[in-house]
Amino acid sequence: MKKVLVTGGTGFIGSHTVTELVDAGYEVVIADNLSNSRTGALDGIQKITGVQPAFEKIDLCDKVAFADMLRRHCGIDAIIHFAAHKAVGESVRQPLKYYRNNLDSLINILELMPEHAIEHLIFSSSCTVYGQPEKLPVTEQSPIQPATSPYGNTKQVSEAIIRDTVAASTNIQSIALRYFNPIGAHASALIGELPTGVPNNLVPFITQTAIGIREQLSVFGNDYNTPDGSCIRDYIHVVDLAKAHVVAVGRLLDRKNKAAFEVFNLGTGHGVSVLELVHAFEKTTGVKLNYKIVARRPGDTEQVWADTAYANKELGWKAQSTLEETLLSAWKWEKYYKESGGWE
Ligand code: UD1
């Protein structure tokens, strides 16, 4: 049984990936400092898979504690590194929090990997590295644009750090997965997205408005150069995204990668506007949303969606879920979470 360390494994994408890894026959160790997640995810994972993965509450910036953890869980074959701060606005207000956390943790991982004979790393990157692309859909060869936030910059710098480290090392092999907009939840509704405080992202804000936690959804701008004036994104079901990680880990472990550092776009290939998403939610759930158009949100990209041809061909992976299925899963999770009284 191959052993995978999942950092940030109690978080949104992390917890869904853990269930897919367990289902695929991997032994999983989760490392998470619970700064933006709860241990309730572990119960959800256990109920879904019948397996309780080892869990370590640890801050990966603490290199001594991290090394100690790797000694206790020897024989790790690969690391999937999700653990990072990800709120764009907060990163503008507190840039050092983002640079310190997102970069220190990655550097610690890269320094400790050779010492513990770990050769394979999957890194959570983001479509934010493309900024506003000149040509759509965006391919992996599209130029990287200057980051519009410290958060975005940590993703760009992290990719550069991995690329340089891999180039200088004979052993480390890595894949960076550039996520578009992950939404939705596991079909069981036992795990899902759990933002702390007021959600920054669109779909949690929609489901919280629909259930009555938020009074009104603000749609940030209807004067963009798009068919209905609102921003366009590529919304991908988190379970589809999670499955891509299982494929990527297998690719590295089976030594099927074509370069020591590879990059893949993970999206659906379809652009959906904010207003289209709002109306799709209303239609599929039958719940009317109280929303109003407000000013643009500073730093937003007008439109971006993925060219997924390279990931489809090379990974043999394709996002399967429809937007309706994905939105329904997010809504089911919101209702389940509320009905179950919430996680501890
Ligand atoms: C952003 C980041 C992305 C990051 C992700 C995780 C950029 C360009 N994108 O995605 O890299 O991985 O956050 O946090 O930095 N919207 C509303 N009302 C709301 C919330 C959002 O209209 O209350 C709109 C936004 O203007 C945007 C769309 O919904 O057009 C999606 O926003 P959001 O869910 O926050 O994701 P991104 O900004 O695309």
Coordinates of C-alpha atoms and ligand atoms in Angstrom, one line a residue:
M1 CA 0.0 0.0 0.0
K2 CA 1.5 3.4 -1.0
K3 CA 1.5 6.0 1.7
V4 CA 0.5 9.6 0.9
L5 CA 0.9 12.6 3.2
V6 CA -1.9 15.1 2.5
T7 CA -1.2 18.6 4.0
G8 CA -4.3 20.6 4.5
G9 CA -6.2 17.3 4.5
T10 CA -9.1 18.5 6.6
G11 CA -9.7 21.5 4.3
F12 CA -12.2 21.7 1.4
I13 CA -10.2 20.2 -1.5
G14 CA -7.9 18.3 0.9
S15 CA -10.8 16.3 2.6
H16 CA -12.4 15.4 -0.8
T17 CA -9.0 14.2 -2.1
V18 CA -8.4 12.1 1.0
T19 CA -11.6 10.2 0.4
E20 CA -10.7 9.6 -3.2
L21 CA -7.2 8.4 -2.2
V22 CA -8.5 6.0 0.4
D23 CA -11.0 4.7 -2.1
A24 CA -8.2 4.2 -4.6
G25 CA -6.3 2.1 -2.0
Y26 CA -3.8 4.5 -0.6
E27 CA -2.8 4.8 3.0
V28 CA -3.2 8.5 3.9
V29 CA -1.7 10.6 6.7
I30 CA -3.2 14.0 7.2
A31 CA -1.3 17.0 8.5
D32 CA -3.3 20.2 9.2
N33 CA -3.1 23.0 11.7
L34 CA -6.9 23.5 11.6
S35 CA -6.4 27.2 10.9
N36 CA -9.3 27.1 8.4
S37 CA -10.8 23.7 8.9
R38 CA -12.3 21.5 11.6
T39 CA -11.8 17.9 12.8
G40 CA -15.4 17.2 11.7
A41 CA -13.9 16.5 8.3
L42 CA -12.2 13.5 9.8
D43 CA -15.5 12.0 10.9
G44 CA -17.0 12.7 7.4
I45 CA -14.0 10.9 5.8
Q46 CA -14.4 8.0 8.2
K47 CA -18.1 7.7 7.5
I48 CA -17.6 7.9 3.7
T49 CA -14.6 5.5 3.4
G50 CA -14.9 3.4 6.5
V51 CA -11.2 4.4 7.2
Q52 CA -9.9 6.9 9.7
P53 CA -6.6 8.2 8.3
A54 CA -3.8 9.1 10.7
F55 CA -4.2 12.8 11.7
E56 CA -1.5 15.2 12.9
K57 CA -2.4 18.7 14.1
I58 CA 0.8 20.4 13.0
D59 CA 2.0 23.7 11.6
L60 CA 4.2 22.9 8.6
C61 CA 6.2 26.1 9.2
D62 CA 7.5 24.5 12.4
K63 CA 10.3 22.5 10.7
V64 CA 11.3 20.6 13.9
A65 CA 7.8 19.4 14.5
F66 CA 7.3 18.6 10.9
A67 CA 10.6 16.5 10.7
D68 CA 9.5 14.7 13.9
M69 CA 6.2 13.9 12.3
L70 CA 7.9 12.5 9.2
R71 CA 10.0 10.3 11.5
R72 CA 6.9 8.9 13.2
H73 CA 5.2 8.2 9.8
C74 CA 8.1 6.8 7.9
G75 CA 7.8 5.4 4.4
I76 CA 5.8 8.2 2.9
D77 CA 5.8 7.8 -0.9
A78 CA 4.3 11.1 -1.9
I79 CA 3.1 14.5 -0.5
I80 CA 0.1 16.4 -1.8
H81 CA 0.5 19.9 -0.5
F82 CA -2.8 21.8 0.0
A83 CA -2.1 23.6 3.2
A84 CA -2.0 27.3 2.5
H85 CA -3.8 30.5 3.2
K86 CA -6.1 31.4 0.3
A87 CA -8.2 34.5 0.9
V88 CA -7.2 37.1 -1.7
G89 CA -8.4 40.2 0.2
E90 CA -6.8 39.1 3.5
S91 CA -3.5 38.6 1.6
V92 CA -3.6 42.3 0.5
R93 CA -4.1 43.4 4.1
Q94 CA -1.7 40.9 5.7
P95 CA 0.9 40.1 3.0
L96 CA 3.5 38.8 5.3
K97 CA 1.1 36.3 6.8
Y98 CA 0.7 34.8 3.3
Y99 CA 4.4 34.9 2.3
R100 CA 5.5 33.5 5.7
N101 CA 2.9 30.7 5.8
N102 CA 2.6 29.7 2.1
L103 CA 6.3 29.9 1.3
D104 CA 7.9 28.6 4.6
S105 CA 5.7 25.5 4.6
L106 CA 6.7 24.7 1.0
I107 CA 10.4 25.3 1.6
N108 CA 10.2 23.0 4.7
I109 CA 8.6 20.3 2.6
L110 CA 11.2 20.6 -0.2
E111 CA 14.1 20.5 2.4
L112 CA 12.7 17.6 4.3
M113 CA 11.7 15.4 1.3
P114 CA 15.3 14.2 0.5
E115 CA 16.1 13.7 4.1
H116 CA 13.1 11.3 4.4
A117 CA 13.6 9.7 0.9
I118 CA 10.3 11.2 -0.4
E119 CA 10.5 11.9 -4.1
H120 CA 7.0 12.9 -5.2
L121 CA 5.2 16.1 -4.7
I122 CA 1.8 17.4 -5.9
F123 CA 1.4 21.1 -5.5
S124 CA -1.9 23.0 -5.3
S125 CA -1.6 25.9 -7.7
S126 CA -4.2 28.2 -9.2
C127 CA -5.4 29.7 -12.4
T128 CA -4.7 33.0 -10.7
V129 CA -1.1 32.7 -12.1
Y130 CA -2.6 33.6 -15.6
G131 CA -4.1 36.8 -14.4
Q132 CA -6.4 38.1 -17.2
P133 CA -5.3 36.0 -20.2
E134 CA -5.2 37.6 -23.6
K135 CA -6.4 34.5 -25.3
L136 CA -9.2 32.2 -24.0
P137 CA -9.4 29.4 -23.1
V138 CA -6.1 29.5 -21.2
T139 CA -3.5 26.7 -21.9
E140 CA -0.6 25.7 -19.7
Q141 CA 1.6 27.6 -22.1
S142 CA -0.2 30.9 -21.7
P143 CA 2.0 33.5 -20.2
I144 CA 2.1 34.0 -16.4
Q145 CA 1.0 37.5 -15.6
P146 CA 2.1 39.7 -12.7
A147 CA 0.1 38.6 -9.6
T148 CA -2.7 40.9 -8.5
S149 CA -2.5 39.9 -4.9
P150 CA 0.1 38.5 -2.4
Y151 CA -1.9 35.3 -2.4
G152 CA -1.6 35.0 -6.1
N153 CA 2.1 35.8 -5.9
T154 CA 2.7 33.0 -3.4
K155 CA 1.3 30.6 -6.0
Q156 CA 3.6 32.0 -8.7
V157 CA 6.7 32.0 -6.4
S158 CA 5.8 28.5 -5.1
E159 CA 5.8 27.2 -8.6
A160 CA 9.2 28.9 -9.3
I161 CA 10.6 27.5 -6.0
I162 CA 9.5 23.9 -7.0
R163 CA 10.8 24.3 -10.6
D164 CA 14.2 25.5 -9.4
T165 CA 14.5 22.8 -6.7
V166 CA 13.5 20.1 -9.0
A167 CA 16.0 21.3 -11.6
A168 CA 18.8 21.2 -9.0
S169 CA 17.8 17.8 -7.5
T170 CA 18.1 14.4 -9.0
N171 CA 15.3 13.0 -7.0
I172 CA 12.3 15.2 -6.6
Q173 CA 9.6 14.9 -9.2
S174 CA 6.6 17.3 -9.0
I175 CA 3.3 18.2 -10.6
A176 CA 1.6 21.5 -10.0
L177 CA -2.2 21.5 -10.6
R178 CA -3.6 24.8 -11.5
Y179 CA -7.2 24.8 -10.2
F180 CA -9.9 27.0 -11.7
N181 CA -12.9 27.5 -9.3
P182 CA -13.6 24.4 -7.2
I183 CA -17.1 24.3 -5.8
G184 CA -19.6 21.7 -4.7
A185 CA -19.4 18.9 -2.1
H186 CA -19.2 15.2 -1.7
A187 CA -22.5 13.4 -2.8
S188 CA -23.0 12.1 0.7
A189 CA -23.0 15.7 2.1
L190 CA -20.7 14.4 4.9
I191 CA -17.9 16.8 3.8
G192 CA -17.9 20.1 2.1
E193 CA -16.7 23.7 2.0
L194 CA -16.7 25.3 5.4
P195 CA -15.5 28.9 5.3
T196 CA -14.9 30.6 8.6
G197 CA -16.7 33.9 9.0
V198 CA -18.2 35.7 6.0
P199 CA -17.4 33.7 2.8
N200 CA -15.2 35.3 0.2
N201 CA -16.1 32.9 -2.5
L202 CA -19.2 33.0 -4.6
V203 CA -20.8 29.6 -4.0
P204 CA -20.6 29.4 -0.2
F205 CA -22.0 32.9 -0.2
I206 CA -24.9 31.8 -2.4
T207 CA -25.7 28.7 -0.3
Q208 CA -25.5 30.7 2.9
T209 CA -27.8 33.4 1.5
A210 CA -30.2 30.7 0.3
I211 CA -30.4 29.1 3.7
G212 CA -30.8 32.5 5.5
I213 CA -27.4 33.0 7.1
R214 CA -26.7 36.0 4.8
E215 CA -29.3 38.5 3.9
Q216 CA -28.3 39.3 0.4
L217 CA -25.7 38.2 -2.2
S218 CA -23.7 41.0 -3.8
V219 CA -22.9 40.4 -7.5
F220 CA -19.6 42.2 -8.0
G221 CA -20.2 44.1 -11.2
N222 CA -22.4 43.8 -14.3
D223 CA -20.4 46.2 -16.5
Y224 CA -17.6 43.8 -17.6
N225 CA -17.0 43.1 -21.3
T226 CA -18.9 39.8 -21.1
P227 CA -22.3 38.8 -22.6
D228 CA -24.3 39.6 -19.5
G229 CA -21.7 42.0 -17.9
S230 CA -20.7 39.8 -15.0
C231 CA -17.4 38.0 -14.6
I232 CA -16.8 34.6 -16.1
R233 CA -15.1 31.6 -14.3
D234 CA -14.6 27.9 -14.8
Y235 CA -16.4 26.2 -11.9
I236 CA -15.3 22.6 -11.3
H237 CA -16.8 20.0 -9.0
V238 CA -14.4 19.5 -6.1
V239 CA -14.8 15.7 -6.4
D240 CA -13.7 15.8 -10.1
L241 CA -10.8 17.9 -8.9
A242 CA -10.0 15.5 -6.1
K243 CA -9.9 12.6 -8.6
A244 CA -7.3 14.4 -10.7
H245 CA -5.0 14.3 -7.7
V246 CA -5.3 10.5 -7.5
V247 CA -4.4 10.3 -11.2
A248 CA -1.5 12.8 -10.7
V249 CA 0.0 10.9 -7.7
G250 CA -0.3 7.6 -9.7
R251 CA 1.5 9.3 -12.6
L252 CA 4.5 10.2 -10.4
L253 CA 4.6 6.9 -8.5
D254 CA 4.4 4.9 -11.8
R255 CA 7.1 7.2 -13.2
K256 CA 4.9 8.1 -16.2
N257 CA 5.6 11.9 -15.9
K258 CA 7.3 13.4 -18.9
A259 CA 9.3 16.0 -17.1
A260 CA 10.6 16.3 -13.5
F261 CA 8.2 19.3 -13.1
E262 CA 4.8 19.2 -14.9
V263 CA 1.9 21.6 -14.8
F264 CA -1.8 20.9 -15.6
N265 CA -4.9 23.0 -15.7
L266 CA -7.8 21.5 -13.8
G267 CA -11.1 23.0 -15.0
T268 CA -14.1 22.0 -17.0
G269 CA -13.3 24.0 -20.1
H270 CA -16.5 25.9 -19.8
G271 CA -16.9 29.6 -18.8
V272 CA -20.0 30.5 -16.7
S273 CA -20.9 34.0 -15.6
V274 CA -21.8 35.0 -12.1
L275 CA -25.4 35.8 -13.1
E276 CA -25.6 32.5 -15.1
L277 CA -24.5 30.6 -11.9
V278 CA -27.0 32.5 -9.7
H279 CA -29.8 31.6 -12.1
A280 CA -28.6 28.0 -12.5
F281 CA -28.7 27.7 -8.7
E282 CA -32.2 29.1 -8.5
K283 CA -33.5 26.8 -11.2
T284 CA -31.9 23.6 -9.9
T285 CA -32.7 24.1 -6.3
G286 CA -36.0 26.0 -6.6
V287 CA -34.8 28.6 -4.1
K288 CA -34.9 32.3 -5.0
L289 CA -31.8 34.2 -4.2
N290 CA -31.9 37.7 -2.8
Y291 CA -29.2 39.4 -4.8
K292 CA -28.2 42.8 -5.9
I293 CA -25.6 44.2 -8.4
V294 CA -22.9 46.2 -6.7
A295 CA -19.6 47.7 -7.8
R296 CA -16.8 45.6 -9.1
R297 CA -14.6 43.8 -6.5
P298 CA -11.0 45.2 -6.8
G299 CA -8.5 42.7 -8.2
D300 CA -11.1 40.5 -10.0
T301 CA -10.2 39.1 -13.3
E302 CA -12.9 39.7 -16.0
Q303 CA -13.0 36.2 -17.5
V304 CA -11.0 33.0 -17.4
W305 CA -11.7 29.4 -18.2
A306 CA -9.4 26.5 -18.9
D307 CA -8.2 24.7 -22.0
T308 CA -8.3 21.2 -20.5
A309 CA -7.0 19.3 -23.6
Y310 CA -3.5 18.7 -22.1
A311 CA -4.9 17.4 -18.8
N312 CA -7.5 15.3 -20.6
K313 CA -4.9 13.7 -22.8
E314 CA -2.0 13.3 -20.5
L315 CA -3.8 12.4 -17.3
G316 CA -6.6 10.6 -19.0
W317 CA -8.9 12.6 -16.7
K318 CA -11.9 14.8 -17.5
A319 CA -14.3 16.7 -15.2
Q320 CA -17.6 14.7 -15.3
S321 CA -20.2 16.6 -13.3
T322 CA -22.6 19.1 -14.8
L323 CA -23.0 22.5 -13.2
E324 CA -26.4 21.6 -12.0
E325 CA -25.2 18.4 -10.2
T326 CA -22.3 20.5 -8.7
L327 CA -24.6 23.2 -7.4
L328 CA -27.1 20.7 -6.0
S329 CA -24.2 19.0 -4.1
A330 CA -23.2 22.4 -2.6
W331 CA -26.8 23.0 -1.6
K332 CA -27.2 19.5 -0.1
W333 CA -24.1 20.1 2.0
E334 CA -25.3 23.5 3.2
K335 CA -28.6 22.0 4.3
Y336 CA -27.0 18.9 5.9
Y337 CA -24.4 20.9 7.8
K338 CA -27.1 23.2 9.2
E339 CA -29.5 20.3 10.0
S340 CA -26.8 18.2 11.7
G341 CA -26.0 21.1 14.0
G342 CA -22.5 21.8 12.5
W343 CA -19.2 20.3 13.2
E344 CA -17.3 20.7 16.5
Ligands
UD1_1 C1 -10.1 33.6 -6.1 C2 -8.7 33.6 -6.7 C3 -8.3 32.2 -6.9 C4 -8.3 31.5 -5.6 C5 -9.7 31.5 -5.0 C6 -9.7 30.8 -3.7 C7 -8.0 35.4 -8.1 C8 -8.1 36.0 -9.5 N1 -8.8 34.3 -8.0 O1 -11.0 33.1 -7.1 O2 -7.0 32.1 -7.3 O3 -7.9 30.1 -5.7 O4 -10.2 32.8 -4.9 O5 -10.2 31.6 -2.7 O6 -7.3 35.8 -7.3 N2 -18.4 37.0 -6.6 C9 -19.6 37.8 -6.4 N3 -20.1 37.9 -5.1 C10 -19.5 37.3 -4.0 C11 -18.3 36.5 -4.3 C12 -17.8 36.4 -5.5 O7 -20.1 38.3 -7.3 O8 -20.0 37.4 -2.9 C13 -17.9 36.9 -7.9 C14 -16.5 37.4 -8.1 O9 -16.5 38.7 -8.4 C15 -16.0 36.5 -9.2 C16 -16.8 35.2 -9.0 O10 -17.9 35.5 -8.2 O11 -16.3 37.0 -10.4 C17 -15.9 34.1 -8.3 O12 -15.4 34.7 -7.1 P1 -14.7 33.7 -6.0 O13 -15.5 32.6 -5.7 O14 -14.3 34.6 -4.9 O15 -13.4 33.2 -6.8 P2 -12.2 33.9 -7.6 O16 -12.1 35.3 -7.3 O17 -12.5 33.6 -9.1

